[in-house]
PDB file of C-alpha atoms in Angstrom:
ATOM      1  CA  MET H   1      -0.074  -6.026 -12.388  1.00 35.00           C
ATOM      2  CA  LEU H   2       3.714  -6.325 -11.030  1.00 34.00           C
ATOM      3  CA  GLY H   3       5.417  -7.095 -14.446  1.00 35.00           C
ATOM      4  CA  VAL H   4       8.266  -9.066 -14.950  1.00 33.00           C
ATOM      5  CA  LEU H   5       9.874  -9.163 -11.099  1.00 35.00           C
ATOM      6  CA  ARG H   6      13.429  -9.957 -11.529  1.00 35.00           C
ATOM      7  CA  ARG H   7      15.484 -11.388  -8.464  1.00 36.00           C
ATOM      8  CA  PRO H   8      19.248 -10.501  -9.064  1.00 37.00           C
ATOM      9  CA  PHE H   9      20.765 -11.323  -5.690  1.00 36.00           C
ATOM     10  CA  LEU H  10      19.000 -13.747  -3.543  1.00 38.00           C
ATOM     11  CA  ALA H  11      21.252 -16.442  -4.387  1.00 34.00           C
ATOM     12  CA  ASN H  12      24.264 -14.393  -2.841  1.00 37.00           C
ATOM     13  CA  LEU H  13      21.646 -13.998   0.431  1.00 39.00           C
ATOM     14  CA  TRP H  14      19.991 -17.477   0.587  1.00 36.00           C
ATOM     15  CA  GLY H  15      21.696 -19.883  -2.054  1.00 35.00           C
ATOM     16  CA  LYS H  16      19.765 -21.241  -5.023  1.00 33.00           C
ATOM     17  CA  VAL H  17      16.509 -19.227  -5.882  1.00 35.00           C
ATOM     18  CA  ARG H  18      13.614 -21.603  -5.466  1.00 37.00           C
ATOM     19  CA  PRO H  19      10.317 -20.322  -6.495  1.00 38.00           C
ATOM     20  CA  GLU H  20       8.477 -22.416  -5.093  1.00 40.00           C
ATOM     21  CA  HIS H  21       7.170 -21.657  -1.056  1.00 43.00           C
ATOM     22  CA  SER H  22       8.635 -24.097   1.509  1.00 44.00           C
ATOM     23  CA  GLU H  23       8.065 -23.963   5.275  1.00 47.00           C
ATOM     24  CA  LYS H  24      11.448 -25.297   5.761  1.00 52.00           C
ATOM     25  CA  SER H  25      12.700 -22.048   4.152  1.00 79.00           C
ATOM     26  CA  THR H  26      11.741 -19.437   7.083  1.00 89.00           C
ATOM     27  CA  LEU H  27      12.946 -16.060   8.440  1.00 94.00           C
ATOM     28  CA  PRO H  28      13.907 -15.320  12.080  1.00 92.00           C
ATOM     29  CA  THR H  29      10.715 -13.937  12.414  1.00 96.00           C
ATOM     30  CA  THR H  30       7.463 -13.267  10.497  1.00 98.00           C
ATOM     31  CA  VAL H  31       6.880 -10.240   9.004  1.00 98.00           C
ATOM     32  CA  PHE H  32       3.356  -8.548   8.051  1.00 98.00           C
ATOM     33  CA  HIS H  33       3.101  -5.513   5.872  1.00 98.00           C
ATOM     34  CA  ILE H  34       0.184  -3.939   6.827  1.00 98.00           C
ATOM     35  CA  THR H  35      -1.329  -1.086   4.704  1.00 98.00           C
ATOM     36  CA  HIS H  36      -5.019   0.135   2.734  1.00 98.00           C
ATOM     37  CA  LEU H  37      -5.807   0.345  -0.968  1.00 95.00           C
ATOM     38  CA  LYS H  38      -3.947   2.816  -2.964  1.00 95.00           C
ATOM     39  CA  ALA H  39      -1.036   3.601  -0.632  1.00 97.00           C
ATOM     40  CA  GLY H  40       1.724   1.858  -2.438  1.00 95.00           C
ATOM     41  CA  SER H  41       0.546  -1.572  -1.446  1.00 95.00           C
ATOM     42  CA  GLN H  42       2.111  -2.989  -4.941  1.00 93.00           C
ATOM     43  CA  TRP H  43       5.124  -0.965  -4.860  1.00 95.00           C
ATOM     44  CA  VAL H  44       6.191  -2.492  -1.726  1.00 97.00           C
ATOM     45  CA  ASN H  45       5.383  -5.931  -2.830  1.00 97.00           C
ATOM     46  CA  ALA H  46       7.442  -5.473  -5.544  1.00 96.00           C
ATOM     47  CA  ILE H  47      10.389  -4.648  -3.566  1.00 97.00           C
ATOM     48  CA  LEU H  48       9.750  -7.583  -1.421  1.00 98.00           C
ATOM     49  CA  HIS H  49       9.486 -10.000  -4.495  1.00 96.00           C
ATOM     50  CA  THR H  50      13.099  -9.248  -5.350  1.00 97.00           C
ATOM     51  CA  LEU H  51      14.661  -9.202  -2.178  1.00 97.00           C
ATOM     52  CA  ALA H  52      13.003 -12.185  -0.737  1.00 96.00           C
ATOM     53  CA  TYR H  53      10.756 -14.162  -3.256  1.00 94.00           C
ATOM     54  CA  GLN H  54      11.000 -17.345  -1.615  1.00 94.00           C
ATOM     55  CA  TYR H  55       9.874 -16.390   1.943  1.00 97.00           C
ATOM     56  CA  LEU H  56       6.137 -14.102   0.499  1.00 97.00           C
ATOM     57  CA  VAL H  57       3.356 -15.262   1.135  1.00 97.00           C
ATOM     58  CA  ILE H  58       1.289 -14.368  -2.122  1.00 95.00           C
ATOM     59  CA  PRO H  59      -1.448 -12.098  -1.420  1.00 95.00           C
ATOM     60  CA  GLU H  60      -5.085 -13.036  -1.984  1.00 95.00           C
ATOM     61  CA  VAL H  61      -8.287 -11.221  -2.300  1.00 91.00           C
ATOM     62  CA  ASP H  62      -9.844  -9.718   0.688  1.00 94.00           C
ATOM     63  CA  ASN H  63      -6.764 -10.878   2.980  1.00 97.00           C
ATOM     64  CA  ASN H  64      -8.085 -14.753   2.401  1.00 96.00           C
ATOM     65  CA  ASN H  65      -4.629 -16.188   3.294  1.00 97.00           C
ATOM     66  CA  PHE H  66      -4.629 -14.152   6.370  1.00 98.00           C
ATOM     67  CA  PHE H  67      -8.083 -14.586   8.110  1.00 98.00           C
ATOM     68  CA  TYR H  68      -8.923 -17.922   6.584  1.00 97.00           C
ATOM     69  CA  LYS H  69      -5.319 -19.580   6.725  1.00 97.00           C
ATOM     70  CA  PRO H  70      -3.093 -20.932   9.373  1.00 96.00           C
ATOM     71  CA  ILE H  71       0.009 -18.518   9.474  1.00 98.00           C
ATOM     72  CA  ILE H  72       3.010 -19.878   8.230  1.00 97.00           C
ATOM     73  CA  GLU H  73       6.115 -19.043  11.067  1.00 97.00           C
ATOM     74  CA  GLY H  74       9.094 -17.276   9.256  1.00 97.00           C
ATOM     75  CA  LYS H  75       6.981 -15.869   6.007  1.00 98.00           C
ATOM     76  CA  ILE H  76       6.308 -12.329   4.866  1.00 98.00           C
ATOM     77  CA  TYR H  77       3.122 -11.106   4.718  1.00 98.00           C
ATOM     78  CA  PRO H  78       2.800  -8.216   2.341  1.00 98.00           C
ATOM     79  CA  THR H  79      -0.369  -6.299   1.280  1.00 97.00           C
ATOM     80  CA  LEU H  80      -2.605  -6.627   4.011  1.00 98.00           C
ATOM     81  CA  TYR H  81      -5.537  -4.340   3.899  1.00 98.00           C
ATOM     82  CA  VAL H  82      -6.597  -4.913   7.991  1.00 98.00           C
ATOM     83  CA  THR H  83      -7.573  -2.925  10.782  1.00 98.00           C
ATOM     84  CA  TYR H  84      -5.692  -3.077  14.369  1.00 98.00           C
ATOM     85  CA  GLN H  85      -8.382  -4.997  15.687  1.00 98.00           C
ATOM     86  CA  GLU H  86      -8.193  -7.787  12.574  1.00 98.00           C
ATOM     87  CA  PHE H  87      -4.907  -7.944  12.765  1.00 98.00           C
ATOM     88  CA  CYS H  88      -5.226  -9.063  16.573  1.00 98.00           C
ATOM     89  CA  SER H  89      -8.176 -11.129  15.824  1.00 98.00           C
ATOM     90  CA  VAL H  90      -6.027 -13.404  14.146  1.00 98.00           C
ATOM     91  CA  SER H  91      -3.313 -16.613  15.830  1.00 97.00           C
ATOM     92  CA  LEU H  92      -0.147 -15.080  15.374  1.00 97.00           C
ATOM     93  CA  PRO H  93       3.293 -16.477  15.802  1.00 96.00           C
ATOM     94  CA  ARG H  94       5.189 -15.482  18.777  1.00 94.00           C
ATOM     95  CA  ARG H  95       8.013 -13.832  17.245  1.00 96.00           C
ATOM     96  CA  HIS H  96       6.407 -11.519  14.461  1.00 98.00           C
ATOM     97  CA  ARG H  97       6.823  -7.891  13.461  1.00 98.00           C
ATOM     98  CA  LYS H  98       4.871  -6.009  11.511  1.00 98.00           C
ATOM     99  CA  PHE H  99       5.398  -2.191   9.390  1.00 98.00           C
ATOM    100  CA  VAL H 100       1.999   0.180   8.617  1.00 98.00           C
ATOM    101  CA  ILE H 101       2.248   2.213   5.517  1.00 98.00           C
ATOM    102  CA  ILE H 102      -0.671   4.595   5.132  1.00 98.00           C
ATOM    103  CA  ARG H 103      -1.411   7.487   2.319  1.00 98.00           C
ATOM    104  CA  ASP H 104      -2.988  10.957   2.485  1.00 98.00           C
ATOM    105  CA  LEU H 105      -6.659   9.792   2.145  1.00 98.00           C
ATOM    106  CA  ARG H 106      -7.372  12.748  -0.344  1.00 98.00           C
ATOM    107  CA  ASP H 107      -4.877  11.456  -2.782  1.00 97.00           C
ATOM    108  CA  THR H 108      -6.013   7.883  -1.837  1.00 97.00           C
ATOM    109  CA  LEU H 109      -9.217   8.969  -3.424  1.00 98.00           C
ATOM    110  CA  ILE H 110      -8.050  10.246  -6.470  1.00 97.00           C
ATOM    111  CA  SER H 111      -5.954   7.253  -6.996  1.00 94.00           C
ATOM    112  CA  LEU H 112      -8.650   5.111  -6.440  1.00 95.00           C
ATOM    113  CA  TYR H 113     -11.021   6.956  -8.741  1.00 96.00           C
ATOM    114  CA  PHE H 114      -8.735   6.473 -11.638  1.00 93.00           C
ATOM    115  CA  SER H 115      -7.739   3.151 -10.483  1.00 92.00           C
ATOM    116  CA  ILE H 116     -11.255   1.705 -10.895  1.00 92.00           C
ATOM    117  CA  LYS H 117     -12.641   3.580 -13.712  1.00 91.00           C
ATOM    118  CA  TYR H 118      -9.709   3.078 -16.188  1.00 85.00           C
ATOM    119  CA  SER H 119      -6.459   0.432 -14.623  1.00 70.00           C
ATOM    120  CA  HIS H 120      -7.288  -1.893 -11.858  1.00 64.00           C
ATOM    121  CA  PRO H 121      -8.450  -5.715 -12.846  1.00 69.00           C
ATOM    122  CA  ILE H 122     -11.665  -6.255 -11.527  1.00 66.00           C
ATOM    123  CA  GLN H 123     -11.467  -8.877  -8.921  1.00 65.00           C
ATOM    124  CA  LYS H 124     -15.265  -8.559  -7.237  1.00 68.00           C
ATOM    125  CA  ASN H 125     -18.867  -7.984  -8.711  1.00 69.00           C
ATOM    126  CA  THR H 126     -18.687  -5.056  -6.805  1.00 78.00           C
ATOM    127  CA  HIS H 127     -16.083  -3.471  -8.324  1.00 80.00           C
ATOM    128  CA  HIS H 128     -17.712  -3.883 -12.367  1.00 84.00           C
ATOM    129  CA  GLU H 129     -20.728  -2.001 -10.473  1.00 91.00           C
ATOM    130  CA  ILE H 130     -18.468   0.630  -9.403  1.00 94.00           C
ATOM    131  CA  ARG H 131     -16.900   1.241 -12.519  1.00 93.00           C
ATOM    132  CA  HIS H 132     -19.893   1.200 -14.535  1.00 92.00           C
ATOM    133  CA  LYS H 133     -21.045   3.844 -11.800  1.00 95.00           C
ATOM    134  CA  LEU H 134     -18.103   6.075 -12.710  1.00 96.00           C
ATOM    135  CA  ASN H 135     -18.492   6.076 -16.293  1.00 94.00           C
ATOM    136  CA  GLU H 136     -21.477   7.530 -15.784  1.00 96.00           C
ATOM    137  CA  LEU H 137     -20.811  10.202 -13.607  1.00 97.00           C
ATOM    138  CA  ASP H 138     -18.590  13.344 -13.678  1.00 97.00           C
ATOM    139  CA  ILE H 139     -15.585  13.459 -11.927  1.00 97.00           C
ATOM    140  CA  GLU H 140     -16.798  15.735  -9.327  1.00 98.00           C
ATOM    141  CA  ASP H 141     -19.798  13.302  -9.042  1.00 98.00           C
ATOM    142  CA  GLY H 142     -17.498  10.858  -9.203  1.00 98.00           C
ATOM    143  CA  LEU H 143     -15.391  11.047  -5.888  1.00 98.00           C
ATOM    144  CA  LEU H 144     -18.118  11.890  -4.056  1.00 98.00           C
ATOM    145  CA  PHE H 145     -19.770   8.589  -4.914  1.00 98.00           C
ATOM    146  CA  LEU H 146     -16.137   6.788  -3.812  1.00 98.00           C
ATOM    147  CA  THR H 147     -16.080   9.251  -1.052  1.00 98.00           C
ATOM    148  CA  GLU H 148     -18.952   7.808   0.626  1.00 96.00           C
ATOM    149  CA  ARG H 149     -18.870   4.259  -0.851  1.00 95.00           C
ATOM    150  CA  MET H 150     -15.613   3.590  -0.513  1.00 96.00           C
ATOM    151  CA  LEU H 151     -13.567   5.916   1.197  1.00 98.00           C
ATOM    152  CA  PHE H 152     -14.348   4.771   4.598  1.00 98.00           C
ATOM    153  CA  ILE H 153     -12.108   1.607   4.674  1.00 97.00           C
ATOM    154  CA  PRO H 154      -8.885   2.993   4.378  1.00 98.00           C
ATOM    155  CA  ALA H 155      -9.839   5.508   6.812  1.00 98.00           C
ATOM    156  CA  LYS H 156     -10.879   2.787   9.501  1.00 98.00           C
ATOM    157  CA  ILE H 157      -7.922   1.195   8.923  1.00 98.00           C
ATOM    158  CA  GLN H 158      -5.727   4.863   9.332  1.00 98.00           C
ATOM    159  CA  TRP H 159      -8.186   5.546  12.669  1.00 98.00           C
ATOM    160  CA  SER H 160      -7.246   1.912  14.191  1.00 98.00           C
ATOM    161  CA  TRP H 161      -3.969   1.938  13.967  1.00 98.00           C
ATOM    162  CA  LEU H 162      -3.404   5.194  15.250  1.00 98.00           C
ATOM    163  CA  ALA H 163      -5.643   4.679  18.244  1.00 98.00           C
ATOM    164  CA  ALA H 164      -3.145   1.770  18.602  1.00 98.00           C
ATOM    165  CA  GLN H 165      -0.313   4.093  18.526  1.00 97.00           C
ATOM    166  CA  GLU H 166       1.537   2.185  16.231  1.00 97.00           C
ATOM    167  CA  ARG H 167       4.660   3.881  14.038  1.00 97.00           C
ATOM    168  CA  LEU H 168       2.847   5.141  10.969  1.00 98.00           C
ATOM    169  CA  TYR H 169       4.966   5.221   7.908  1.00 98.00           C
ATOM    170  CA  ARG H 170       3.409   7.583   5.137  1.00 98.00           C
ATOM    171  CA  TYR H 171       3.655   6.693   1.356  1.00 97.00           C
ATOM    172  CA  GLU H 172       4.498  10.713   0.642  1.00 96.00           C
ATOM    173  CA  ASP H 173       7.498  10.115   2.791  1.00 97.00           C
ATOM    174  CA  LEU H 174       8.749   6.812   1.117  1.00 96.00           C
ATOM    175  CA  LEU H 175       8.712   8.534  -2.419  1.00 94.00           C
ATOM    176  CA  ASP H 176      10.642  11.438  -1.569  1.00 94.00           C
ATOM    177  CA  HIS H 177      13.431   8.981   1.113  1.00 96.00           C
ATOM    178  CA  ASP H 178      12.701   5.412  -0.158  1.00 96.00           C
ATOM    179  CA  GLU H 179      16.341   4.109   0.301  1.00 97.00           C
ATOM    180  CA  GLU H 180      16.511   5.617   4.011  1.00 98.00           C
ATOM    181  CA  LEU H 181      13.052   4.575   5.040  1.00 98.00           C
ATOM    182  CA  PHE H 182      13.253   0.964   3.163  1.00 98.00           C
ATOM    183  CA  GLU H 183      16.306   0.617   5.376  1.00 98.00           C
ATOM    184  CA  GLU H 184      14.967   1.867   8.609  1.00 98.00           C
ATOM    185  CA  ILE H 185      11.818  -0.716   7.769  1.00 98.00           C
ATOM    186  CA  PHE H 186      13.587  -3.995   7.193  1.00 98.00           C
ATOM    187  CA  LEU H 187      16.850  -3.708   8.936  1.00 98.00           C
ATOM    188  CA  LYS H 188      15.841  -1.783  12.379  1.00 97.00           C
ATOM    189  CA  VAL H 189      11.732  -2.706  12.735  1.00 98.00           C
ATOM    190  CA  CYS H 190      11.557  -5.748  11.061  1.00 98.00           C
ATOM    191  CA  ARG H 191      15.327  -7.042  11.276  1.00 96.00           C
ATOM    192  CA  LEU H 192      15.168  -8.913   7.685  1.00 97.00           C
ATOM    193  CA  PRO H 193      18.494 -10.327   6.911  1.00 95.00           C
ATOM    194  CA  PHE H 194      19.134  -7.892   4.079  1.00 96.00           C
ATOM    195  CA  THR H 195      22.199  -5.879   3.641  1.00 97.00           C
ATOM    196  CA  ARG H 196      21.911  -2.030   2.909  1.00 97.00           C
ATOM    197  CA  GLN H 197      23.794  -2.706  -1.028  1.00 97.00           C
ATOM    198  CA  GLN H 198      20.521  -5.172  -0.971  1.00 98.00           C
ATOM    199  CA  ILE H 199      18.160  -2.956  -0.456  1.00 98.00           C
ATOM    200  CA  ARG H 200      18.884   0.085  -2.259  1.00 97.00           C
ATOM    201  CA  GLN H 201      19.087  -1.959  -5.445  1.00 97.00           C
ATOM    202  CA  ALA H 202      15.523  -3.304  -4.881  1.00 97.00           C
ATOM    203  CA  VAL H 203      14.186  -0.158  -4.560  1.00 97.00           C
ATOM    204  CA  GLN H 204      16.246   1.977  -7.639  1.00 96.00           C
ATOM    205  CA  GLN H 205      14.681  -1.204  -9.556  1.00 95.00           C
ATOM    206  CA  HIS H 206      11.235  -0.604  -8.582  1.00 94.00           C
ATOM    207  CA  ARG H 207      11.377   3.166  -8.658  1.00 91.00           C
ATOM    208  CA  PHE H 208       8.865   5.164 -10.494  1.00 78.00           C
ATOM    209  CA  GLU H 209      10.553   5.766 -13.549  1.00 82.00           C
ATOM    210  CA  VAL H 210      11.864   2.496 -13.772  1.00 80.00           C
ATOM    211  CA  ARG H 211       8.460   0.424 -13.491  1.00 67.00           C
ATOM    212  CA  THR H 212       7.054   3.271 -16.199  1.00 68.00           C
ATOM    213  CA  ASN H 213       9.634   2.796 -18.881  1.00 61.00           C
ATOM    214  CA  GLY H 214      10.924   6.023 -18.454  1.00 58.00           C
ATOM    215  CA  ARG H 215       7.801   8.072 -17.449  1.00 44.00           C
ATOM    216  CA  PRO H 216       8.686  10.415 -14.890  1.00 57.00           C
ATOM    217  CA  ARG H 217       6.986  11.216 -11.554  1.00 54.00           C
ATOM    218  CA  GLY H 218       4.028  14.042 -12.222  1.00 56.00           C
ATOM    219  CA  VAL H 219       3.552  12.624 -15.890  1.00 51.00           C
ATOM    220  CA  GLU H 220       0.106  11.023 -16.111  1.00 48.00           C
ATOM    221  CA  ASP H 221      -1.352   7.890 -17.423  1.00 46.00           C
ATOM    222  CA  VAL H 222      -4.737   7.022 -16.726  1.00 50.00           C
ATOM    223  CA  HIS H 223      -4.414   3.758 -17.969  1.00 46.00           C
ATOM    224  CA  ALA H 224      -1.602   2.723 -16.312  1.00 48.00           C
ATOM    225  CA  HIS H 225      -1.284   1.223 -12.329  1.00 50.00           C
ATOM    226  CA  GLU H 226       1.475   3.500 -12.118  1.00 51.00           C
ATOM    227  CA  ARG H 227      -0.482   6.607 -12.984  1.00 48.00           C
ATOM    228  CA  LYS H 228       1.613   9.784 -11.598  1.00 59.00           C
ATOM    229  CA  GLY H 229       3.417   8.761  -8.499  1.00 59.00           C
ATOM    230  CA  ILE H 230       3.250  12.199  -6.476  1.00 75.00           C
ATOM    231  CA  ALA H 231       1.764  13.295  -3.586  1.00 86.00           C
ATOM    232  CA  GLY H 232      -0.872  16.485  -3.496  1.00 93.00           C
ATOM    233  CA  ASP H 233      -2.449  15.529  -6.631  1.00 94.00           C
ATOM    234  CA  TRP H 234      -5.802  16.240  -5.264  1.00 97.00           C
ATOM    235  CA  ARG H 235      -5.516  19.543  -5.699  1.00 96.00           C
ATOM    236  CA  ASN H 236      -5.691  19.351  -9.017  1.00 95.00           C
ATOM    237  CA  TYR H 237      -9.397  17.633  -8.802  1.00 96.00           C
ATOM    238  CA  PHE H 238     -11.026  18.378  -6.038  1.00 98.00           C
ATOM    239  CA  THR H 239     -14.046  20.678  -6.344  1.00 98.00           C
ATOM    240  CA  GLU H 240     -15.089  22.930  -3.264  1.00 98.00           C
ATOM    241  CA  LYS H 241     -18.215  20.311  -2.802  1.00 98.00           C
ATOM    242  CA  VAL H 242     -15.661  17.490  -2.755  1.00 98.00           C
ATOM    243  CA  LYS H 243     -13.191  19.371  -0.364  1.00 98.00           C
ATOM    244  CA  SER H 244     -16.436  20.529   1.710  1.00 98.00           C
ATOM    245  CA  GLN H 245     -17.082  16.493   2.068  1.00 98.00           C
ATOM    246  CA  ILE H 246     -13.634  15.342   3.046  1.00 98.00           C
ATOM    247  CA  LYS H 247     -13.117  17.904   5.429  1.00 98.00           C
ATOM    248  CA  PHE H 248     -16.891  16.997   7.160  1.00 98.00           C
ATOM    249  CA  ARG H 249     -16.084  13.085   7.160  1.00 98.00           C
ATOM    250  CA  TYR H 250     -12.200  12.913   7.579  1.00 98.00           C
ATOM    251  CA  GLY H 251     -10.674  16.323   8.120  1.00 98.00           C
ATOM    252  CA  SER H 252      -9.992  15.141  11.679  1.00 98.00           C
ATOM    253  CA  LEU H 253      -8.174  12.078  10.722  1.00 98.00           C
ATOM    254  CA  LEU H 254      -6.056  14.194   8.367  1.00 98.00           C
ATOM    255  CA  ILE H 255      -4.910  16.481  11.088  1.00 98.00           C
ATOM    256  CA  ALA H 256      -4.205  13.355  13.532  1.00 98.00           C
ATOM    257  CA  THR H 257      -2.526  11.670  10.892  1.00 98.00           C
ATOM    258  CA  GLY H 258      -0.189  15.014  10.402  1.00 97.00           C
ATOM    259  CA  TYR H 259      -1.069  15.795   6.775  1.00 98.00           C
ATOM    260  CA  GLU H 260      -2.765  18.774   7.654  1.00 98.00           C
ATOM    261  CA  LYS H 261      -2.646  21.340  11.057  1.00 97.00           C
ATOM    262  CA  ASP H 262      -6.019  22.542  10.602  1.00 97.00           C
ATOM    263  CA  PHE H 263      -9.175  22.686   8.861  1.00 97.00           C
ATOM    264  CA  ASN H 264      -8.150  25.683   6.870  1.00 96.00           C
ATOM    265  CA  TRP H 265      -6.736  24.025   3.805  1.00 96.00           C
TER     266      TRP H 265
END
């Protein structure tokens, strides 16, 4: 799914690159990347692979590596789809840091639709059922189906971290200011031992155009994981009926997370 991930400067930072996990190779703090489906999680994961592969705890389906295995101190846990309450339910190391990335739920819905229908590897039986259902429906009914069946999960994650007054980084801002914001996240928030140059190189290496072999952002490939790489794409697909359902269910959350000022959109 992520393709071949190159790690060009790990050797300069920590010595010889070792692909295996070693509990003796640890960072000063344990780091958790918290997010939800279709909010750039694999993009962030790829950047972390390049920067610190030997320190990563590889993500597992349903966050099994987080919920059902002891937390390894001094490691990085990318791509955790967990609420604030779920995060706090686990025995965490005393020294830990976290960052939370969210996305406009409307674009989350569109990305989820095309991902499940065409490009995402099937990991659960329920995904088979949902893909089959989406192929039976037109796009409007498919979006309404996912709004009811799946969108509540990322919404619940967003509400929980918002209520916890956690700093939320928006996927859309990362698209426009990737180098500056990843520097802030990795250096100031997580205090990881990277240099600015290393972060910028990793970010540049995993930009949309690079990961798609030159396809510019905004040029769509519905069969690719990196489908379009832009914000606001929901406007190209929402009907009035879909818009009405999203406003009814999630309009308040869109306002609370700063994606809208009111319900007049």
